[in-house]
XYZ file of C-alpha atoms in Angstrom:
461
model
C 107.927 128.540 98.434
C 109.551 131.878 97.681
C 107.611 134.850 98.930
C 107.038 136.348 95.458
C 105.526 133.092 94.250
C 103.347 132.928 97.323
C 102.069 136.473 96.818
C 101.387 135.726 93.168
C 99.253 132.700 93.891
C 97.307 134.440 96.602
C 96.875 137.646 94.727
C 95.536 135.827 91.633
C 98.106 137.697 89.491
C 100.238 134.660 88.674
C 100.326 130.987 89.452
C 103.392 129.194 90.839
C 105.365 127.287 88.167
C 104.382 123.934 89.640
C 100.687 124.842 89.301
C 101.186 125.749 85.644
C 103.154 122.556 84.970
C 100.641 120.215 86.590
C 97.727 122.040 84.951
C 99.375 121.882 81.509
C 100.089 118.142 81.614
C 96.755 117.222 83.189
C 94.891 119.634 80.907
C 96.320 118.122 77.719
C 95.421 114.685 79.086
C 91.820 115.835 79.601
C 91.762 117.170 76.007
C 92.728 113.663 74.852
C 90.037 112.285 77.165
C 87.437 114.577 75.583
C 88.495 113.561 72.079
C 88.251 109.864 72.851
C 84.794 110.222 74.386
C 83.279 112.361 71.602
C 84.951 110.597 68.668
C 82.408 107.777 68.765
C 79.543 110.122 67.931
C 81.506 111.377 64.934
C 81.980 107.889 63.450
C 78.527 106.386 64.081
C 77.272 107.142 60.529
C 80.320 105.371 59.086
C 79.957 102.367 61.382
C 76.312 101.954 60.392
C 77.458 101.459 56.791
C 80.564 99.354 57.503
C 80.447 96.318 55.136
C 79.817 93.037 56.884
C 78.992 94.519 60.268
C 75.226 94.813 59.919
C 75.167 97.373 62.711
C 71.773 98.878 63.527
C 71.101 102.201 65.294
C 70.045 100.274 68.393
C 73.280 98.288 68.294
C 75.287 101.479 67.847
C 73.578 102.941 70.903
C 74.439 99.834 72.902
C 78.105 100.036 71.873
C 78.093 103.700 72.868
C 77.015 102.715 76.358
C 79.918 100.249 76.705
C 82.484 103.043 77.038
C 80.284 104.863 79.552
C 79.953 101.724 81.686
C 83.719 101.362 81.555
C 84.107 104.997 82.575
C 81.812 104.486 85.566
C 83.884 101.515 86.734
C 87.136 103.307 85.991
C 86.165 106.497 87.819
C 85.248 104.703 91.040
C 88.028 102.103 91.101
C 90.878 104.225 89.761
C 89.883 107.153 91.951
C 90.078 104.897 94.988
C 93.348 103.248 93.902
C 94.870 106.680 93.312
C 94.749 107.473 97.023
C 96.475 104.134 97.646
C 99.026 103.814 94.816
C 99.725 107.448 93.954
C 98.249 110.063 91.655
C 101.130 110.420 89.230
C 101.376 106.685 88.650
C 97.648 106.251 88.093
C 97.328 109.210 85.717
C 100.192 107.914 83.554
C 98.718 104.408 83.666
C 95.277 105.655 82.597
C 96.817 107.697 79.776
C 98.657 104.671 78.389
C 95.652 102.389 78.812
C 92.980 104.477 77.103
C 95.316 105.549 74.291
C 96.261 101.962 73.417
C 92.681 100.697 73.648
C 91.411 103.569 71.511
C 94.044 102.803 68.893
C 93.037 99.139 68.917
C 89.480 100.152 67.990
C 90.843 100.848 64.490
C 91.723 97.140 64.150
C 88.254 95.850 65.062
C 86.727 93.500 62.486
C 83.279 93.196 64.088
C 80.913 95.230 66.283
C 81.572 92.868 69.177
C 85.336 93.383 69.117
C 84.886 97.114 68.633
C 82.520 97.282 71.627
C 85.023 95.372 73.780
C 87.805 97.836 72.975
C 85.484 100.773 73.695
C 84.628 99.292 77.089
C 88.296 98.727 77.914
C 89.158 102.267 76.799
C 86.405 103.538 79.085
C 88.152 102.030 82.117
C 91.121 104.321 81.530
C 89.060 107.296 80.428
C 87.006 107.148 83.613
C 90.118 107.379 85.760
C 91.633 110.416 84.036
C 89.460 113.244 85.312
C 89.309 112.283 89.012
C 93.056 111.677 89.114
C 93.934 114.828 87.181
C 91.497 116.838 89.305
C 93.051 115.587 92.526
C 96.579 116.511 91.400
C 95.581 119.916 90.055
C 93.561 120.631 93.182
C 96.483 119.893 95.476
C 98.930 122.058 93.535
C 96.633 125.090 93.375
C 95.594 127.723 95.893
C 91.961 127.776 97.101
C 91.563 131.383 95.940
C 92.245 130.413 92.329
C 90.959 126.858 92.363
C 87.715 127.536 90.507
C 89.705 129.112 87.671
C 92.191 126.227 87.711
C 89.416 123.646 87.567
C 87.570 125.589 84.874
C 90.749 125.613 82.794
C 91.246 121.888 83.380
C 87.670 120.893 82.625
C 87.537 123.095 79.514
C 89.913 120.558 77.993
C 86.972 118.179 77.617
C 84.938 120.356 75.214
C 88.158 121.343 73.450
C 88.744 117.637 72.798
C 85.172 117.358 71.542
C 85.663 120.273 69.150
C 88.862 118.666 67.841
C 87.021 115.375 67.306
C 84.208 117.079 65.392
C 86.507 119.150 63.188
C 88.850 116.197 62.577
C 85.891 114.055 61.548
C 84.741 116.646 59.018
C 88.152 116.532 57.348
C 89.339 112.953 57.859
C 86.261 110.733 57.604
C 85.486 111.365 53.905
C 89.145 110.937 52.953
C 90.526 108.153 55.153
C 87.604 106.349 56.805
C 86.609 105.906 60.427
C 89.684 103.898 61.421
C 91.995 106.914 61.241
C 89.910 108.681 63.893
C 90.898 106.017 66.406
C 94.494 105.767 65.236
C 94.794 109.459 66.109
C 93.892 108.402 69.648
C 97.456 107.070 69.924
C 98.939 110.574 69.682
C 98.897 111.152 73.489
C 101.522 108.404 73.779
C 103.845 110.588 71.703
C 102.809 114.073 72.801
C 101.829 113.777 76.478
C 103.346 110.625 77.947
C 107.021 111.724 77.685
C 106.188 115.042 79.376
C 104.240 113.320 82.144
C 107.005 110.807 82.847
C 109.688 113.502 82.857
C 107.994 116.397 84.642
C 104.743 115.463 86.418
C 105.291 115.538 90.202
C 103.709 113.094 92.606
C 101.436 114.376 95.343
C 103.630 115.497 98.248
C 100.791 114.736 100.629
C 100.558 111.182 99.298
C 104.315 110.647 99.616
C 104.444 111.881 103.211
C 101.384 109.810 104.138
C 103.251 106.742 102.815
C 106.408 107.672 104.708
C 108.332 108.471 101.512
C 109.733 111.688 102.921
C 112.934 111.703 100.838
C 110.894 111.754 97.598
C 108.614 114.445 99.001
C 111.637 116.553 99.964
C 113.113 116.245 96.469
C 109.886 117.513 94.886
C 109.638 120.317 97.409
C 113.237 121.382 96.746
C 112.773 121.230 92.979
C 109.767 123.562 93.054
C 110.839 125.770 95.983
C 108.023 124.525 98.183
C 108.784 125.087 101.857
C 108.162 122.579 104.601
C 105.270 124.750 105.787
C 103.624 124.485 102.375
C 103.987 120.730 102.234
C 102.530 120.338 105.677
C 99.590 122.479 104.608
C 98.545 119.669 102.312
C 98.249 117.270 105.244
C 94.931 117.547 107.047
C 94.700 117.092 110.744
C 92.733 114.033 111.906
C 89.094 115.014 111.819
C 86.620 113.937 114.471
C 83.143 112.906 113.516
C 80.256 114.002 115.719
C 80.245 110.586 117.328
C 83.870 111.003 118.268
C 85.171 108.490 115.726
C 88.528 109.435 114.281
C 87.609 109.788 110.605
C 91.275 110.219 109.816
C 91.786 106.536 110.699
C 89.158 105.362 108.181
C 89.883 104.316 104.630
C 89.102 107.072 102.094
C 85.936 105.299 100.891
C 84.586 104.743 104.402
C 85.449 108.302 105.382
C 83.594 109.573 102.325
C 80.381 108.060 103.683
C 81.093 108.662 107.367
C 78.756 110.808 109.443
C 80.991 113.840 108.922
C 80.759 113.749 105.131
C 77.822 111.617 103.997
C 75.440 114.570 103.545
C 77.811 116.459 101.278
C 78.835 113.270 99.477
C 75.250 112.438 98.502
C 74.660 116.001 97.298
C 77.830 115.996 95.198
C 77.011 112.596 93.673
C 73.538 113.685 92.581
C 74.704 117.132 91.426
C 77.297 115.552 89.146
C 74.759 113.062 87.837
C 72.505 115.977 86.857
C 75.389 117.878 85.236
C 76.492 114.943 83.117
C 72.883 114.261 82.132
C 72.725 117.744 80.636
C 76.195 117.555 79.049
C 75.662 114.205 77.333
C 72.086 115.071 76.436
C 73.286 118.173 74.626
C 76.310 116.572 72.953
C 74.387 113.509 71.771
C 71.076 114.927 70.587
C 71.342 118.699 70.079
C 72.020 118.495 66.301
C 69.144 116.065 65.750
C 66.740 118.073 67.917
C 67.547 121.286 66.063
C 67.196 119.478 62.735
C 63.717 118.363 63.761
C 63.009 121.963 64.722
C 63.553 122.902 61.068
C 67.245 123.809 60.830
C 69.592 122.473 58.166
C 72.210 119.829 58.970
C 74.997 122.430 58.821
C 73.187 124.775 61.176
C 72.453 121.919 63.557
C 76.165 121.021 63.786
C 76.879 124.724 64.262
C 74.736 124.683 67.403
C 76.859 121.837 68.795
C 80.103 123.703 68.100
C 78.734 126.874 69.733
C 77.695 124.821 72.766
C 81.252 123.579 73.282
C 82.908 126.900 72.458
C 80.606 128.662 74.909
C 81.535 126.085 77.523
C 85.255 126.755 77.099
C 85.169 130.553 77.052
C 82.292 131.210 79.429
C 83.400 128.738 82.062
C 86.850 130.291 82.389
C 85.389 133.804 82.609
C 82.810 132.861 85.232
C 85.421 130.984 87.264
C 87.015 134.334 88.087
C 83.793 135.292 89.873
C 83.620 131.890 91.539
C 87.042 132.384 93.095
C 85.874 135.716 94.489
C 82.332 134.967 95.632
C 82.585 131.256 96.461
C 81.231 128.003 95.098
C 77.629 127.913 96.288
C 76.257 131.106 94.689
C 78.098 130.484 91.415
C 76.994 126.846 91.097
C 73.391 127.815 91.870
C 73.545 130.520 89.199
C 75.069 128.305 86.507
C 72.530 125.559 87.145
C 69.699 128.071 86.672
C 71.398 129.611 83.624
C 71.461 126.195 81.975
C 67.736 125.716 82.627
C 66.793 129.158 81.308
C 68.961 128.659 78.219
C 67.324 125.320 77.459
C 63.831 126.797 77.793
C 64.812 129.578 75.360
C 65.825 126.924 72.832
C 62.293 125.579 72.889
C 60.926 128.927 71.651
C 60.746 130.247 68.100
C 63.375 132.966 68.480
C 65.799 134.572 65.992
C 68.741 132.320 65.135
C 71.239 134.729 66.699
C 69.386 134.589 70.010
C 69.267 130.805 69.855
C 73.022 130.614 69.277
C 73.518 132.824 72.348
C 71.220 130.533 74.336
C 73.192 127.466 73.219
C 76.423 129.140 74.344
C 74.859 129.871 77.737
C 73.737 126.251 77.884
C 77.358 125.202 77.433
C 78.439 127.478 80.252
C 75.602 126.278 82.462
C 76.126 122.560 81.894
C 79.893 122.162 81.571
C 80.703 125.184 83.726
C 78.631 123.817 86.571
C 80.509 120.531 86.411
C 83.906 122.203 86.720
C 82.725 124.314 89.651
C 81.284 121.249 91.391
C 84.659 119.514 91.060
C 86.389 122.544 92.555
C 83.878 122.505 95.409
C 84.552 118.807 96.028
C 88.308 119.412 96.137
C 87.876 122.087 98.806
C 85.358 120.177 100.907
C 87.361 117.009 101.635
C 90.838 116.478 103.133
C 93.624 115.985 100.598
C 94.180 112.357 101.637
C 90.715 111.388 100.307
C 90.571 113.884 97.455
C 91.042 111.467 94.550
C 88.550 109.034 96.097
C 85.987 111.823 96.420
C 86.591 112.859 92.798
C 86.362 109.266 91.584
C 83.104 108.496 93.352
C 81.574 111.839 92.393
C 82.387 111.424 88.707
C 81.690 107.690 88.739
C 78.169 108.109 90.078
C 77.686 111.005 87.685
C 78.213 108.592 84.802
C 74.726 107.283 85.553
C 73.446 110.612 84.258
C 75.576 110.383 81.130
C 74.264 106.868 80.458
C 70.630 107.847 81.065
C 70.464 111.003 78.935
C 70.993 109.577 75.398
C 68.389 106.775 75.614
C 65.838 108.911 77.506
C 65.961 111.714 74.971
C 65.956 109.091 72.230
C 62.697 107.685 73.610
C 61.170 111.186 73.585
C 62.276 111.706 69.982
C 61.079 108.235 68.953
C 57.686 108.816 70.564
C 57.030 111.617 68.088
C 56.556 114.283 70.745
C 57.209 117.921 69.905
C 60.910 118.791 69.941
C 60.316 121.159 72.878
C 59.869 118.215 75.242
C 63.534 117.291 74.826
C 64.529 120.731 76.079
C 62.141 120.503 78.998
C 63.777 117.200 79.969
C 67.158 118.975 79.959
C 65.874 121.968 81.938
C 64.542 120.036 84.936
C 67.963 118.734 86.123
C 69.251 122.313 86.300
C 66.456 123.352 88.634
C 66.924 120.304 90.860
C 70.678 120.857 90.962
C 70.259 124.490 92.023
C 68.121 123.345 94.951
C 70.658 120.687 95.975
C 73.478 123.224 96.254
C 71.775 124.794 99.261
C 71.700 121.414 101.021
C 75.479 120.904 101.004
C 76.616 121.238 104.644
C 79.731 123.048 105.768
C 82.898 120.993 105.712
C 83.964 119.665 109.124
C 86.250 122.271 110.680
C 89.174 119.869 110.913
C 88.970 119.074 107.206
C 90.116 122.592 106.404
C 92.308 123.077 109.418
C 95.926 123.887 108.766
C 96.069 123.404 105.555
C 93.712 121.760 103.400
C 94.339 123.352 100.073
C 97.701 122.158 98.799
C 100.445 124.513 97.737
C 100.032 127.825 99.427
C 96.934 126.666 101.327
C 95.393 128.642 104.146
C 94.469 127.580 107.631
C 90.788 128.425 107.224
C 88.343 128.276 104.337
C 88.092 131.588 102.535
C 84.980 133.684 102.806
C 82.227 132.351 100.600
C 83.923 128.994 100.015
C 82.003 126.948 102.520
């Protein structure tokens, strides 16, 4: 890479063009992902009154879980296949798959058919974030990776905001079907850009012996041979002397060298997604039960997502400077404190500020955990690590809505819902301290993708 581009990426002043390109395409894909996930909550009231369906709230909750089950399967299987078949190919495949299946939801004539399409869409949706994260992580410098991941992950709440605002306008005028037809737009807006411009992982190509393709990408983006080699980790030795570099990505993920960190990352993500889906599913209803109007309750949900977008990007600048562990610990605790504040009878302005902090704490933590995962493992197993981390985390997303629903249905005071959301933040903060250092060979010359360094930066262990 040219020297000016290298200085820009390391000095945090600018990002190389390839970083911006990959982030733009993957980021728009994640926005579409966020829309498709949140759109179901926006149409539930309409589905409950759909003539001939006879859908009950319990049935609607069951259908909602279908997509999450699909996302769990998609995250683990697609993430693993990505390290075998290629990141570019899998991301484009997931984009086509979830867009088509979401569009087909508009044609459903029964709850059963609708639930099937939601499950099938979930398979593609689950594969988007781990694959996009792996590509973005490889084409970014470790010193700016928290900011890059924060920007990427902020696409999810942006998609949720778009779904909520679109529902306010479109549902009364056109019905619930149009919300899913809009899910086809990525095929027109994103797919052509991805096919034309999205580069494949150079590390993946060289690992598969496709050096001519890797050289063409390197030449196109002025990436030197040194930079491309920096994406290829040296074989790492486990304490027992086993060559972890010879293991499949899944086996290496749970090898002696990585199993401790892997378990911590799996549970941390589960806790994050518990908070995120708990907030996004039940916050309006909880605040309504606390005495706020329907409009104010929806306002809390919008502030939660807006706070997540803005605050996460701002805090990521500190994460790139001070490292992952202290920032993740802080954001976990911020989320818990914010949730406890919501349980108190405070002025509305203060509560809105607390909701915004809750968005930063919940969604911000998730983006920083993903950045941490990308720096902890060798590039060759990066997508597998992302897939398993996010796949296991889906257990938290599936548990939060019914658990909080049980608390609400039991007639307990609304504060108990916030206490249930505060506990995961405290547990997550404790888990961060248990993540061991990455094996030295995993960050040896050059884990870190474009412009990577030979050693982990201070504070990024």
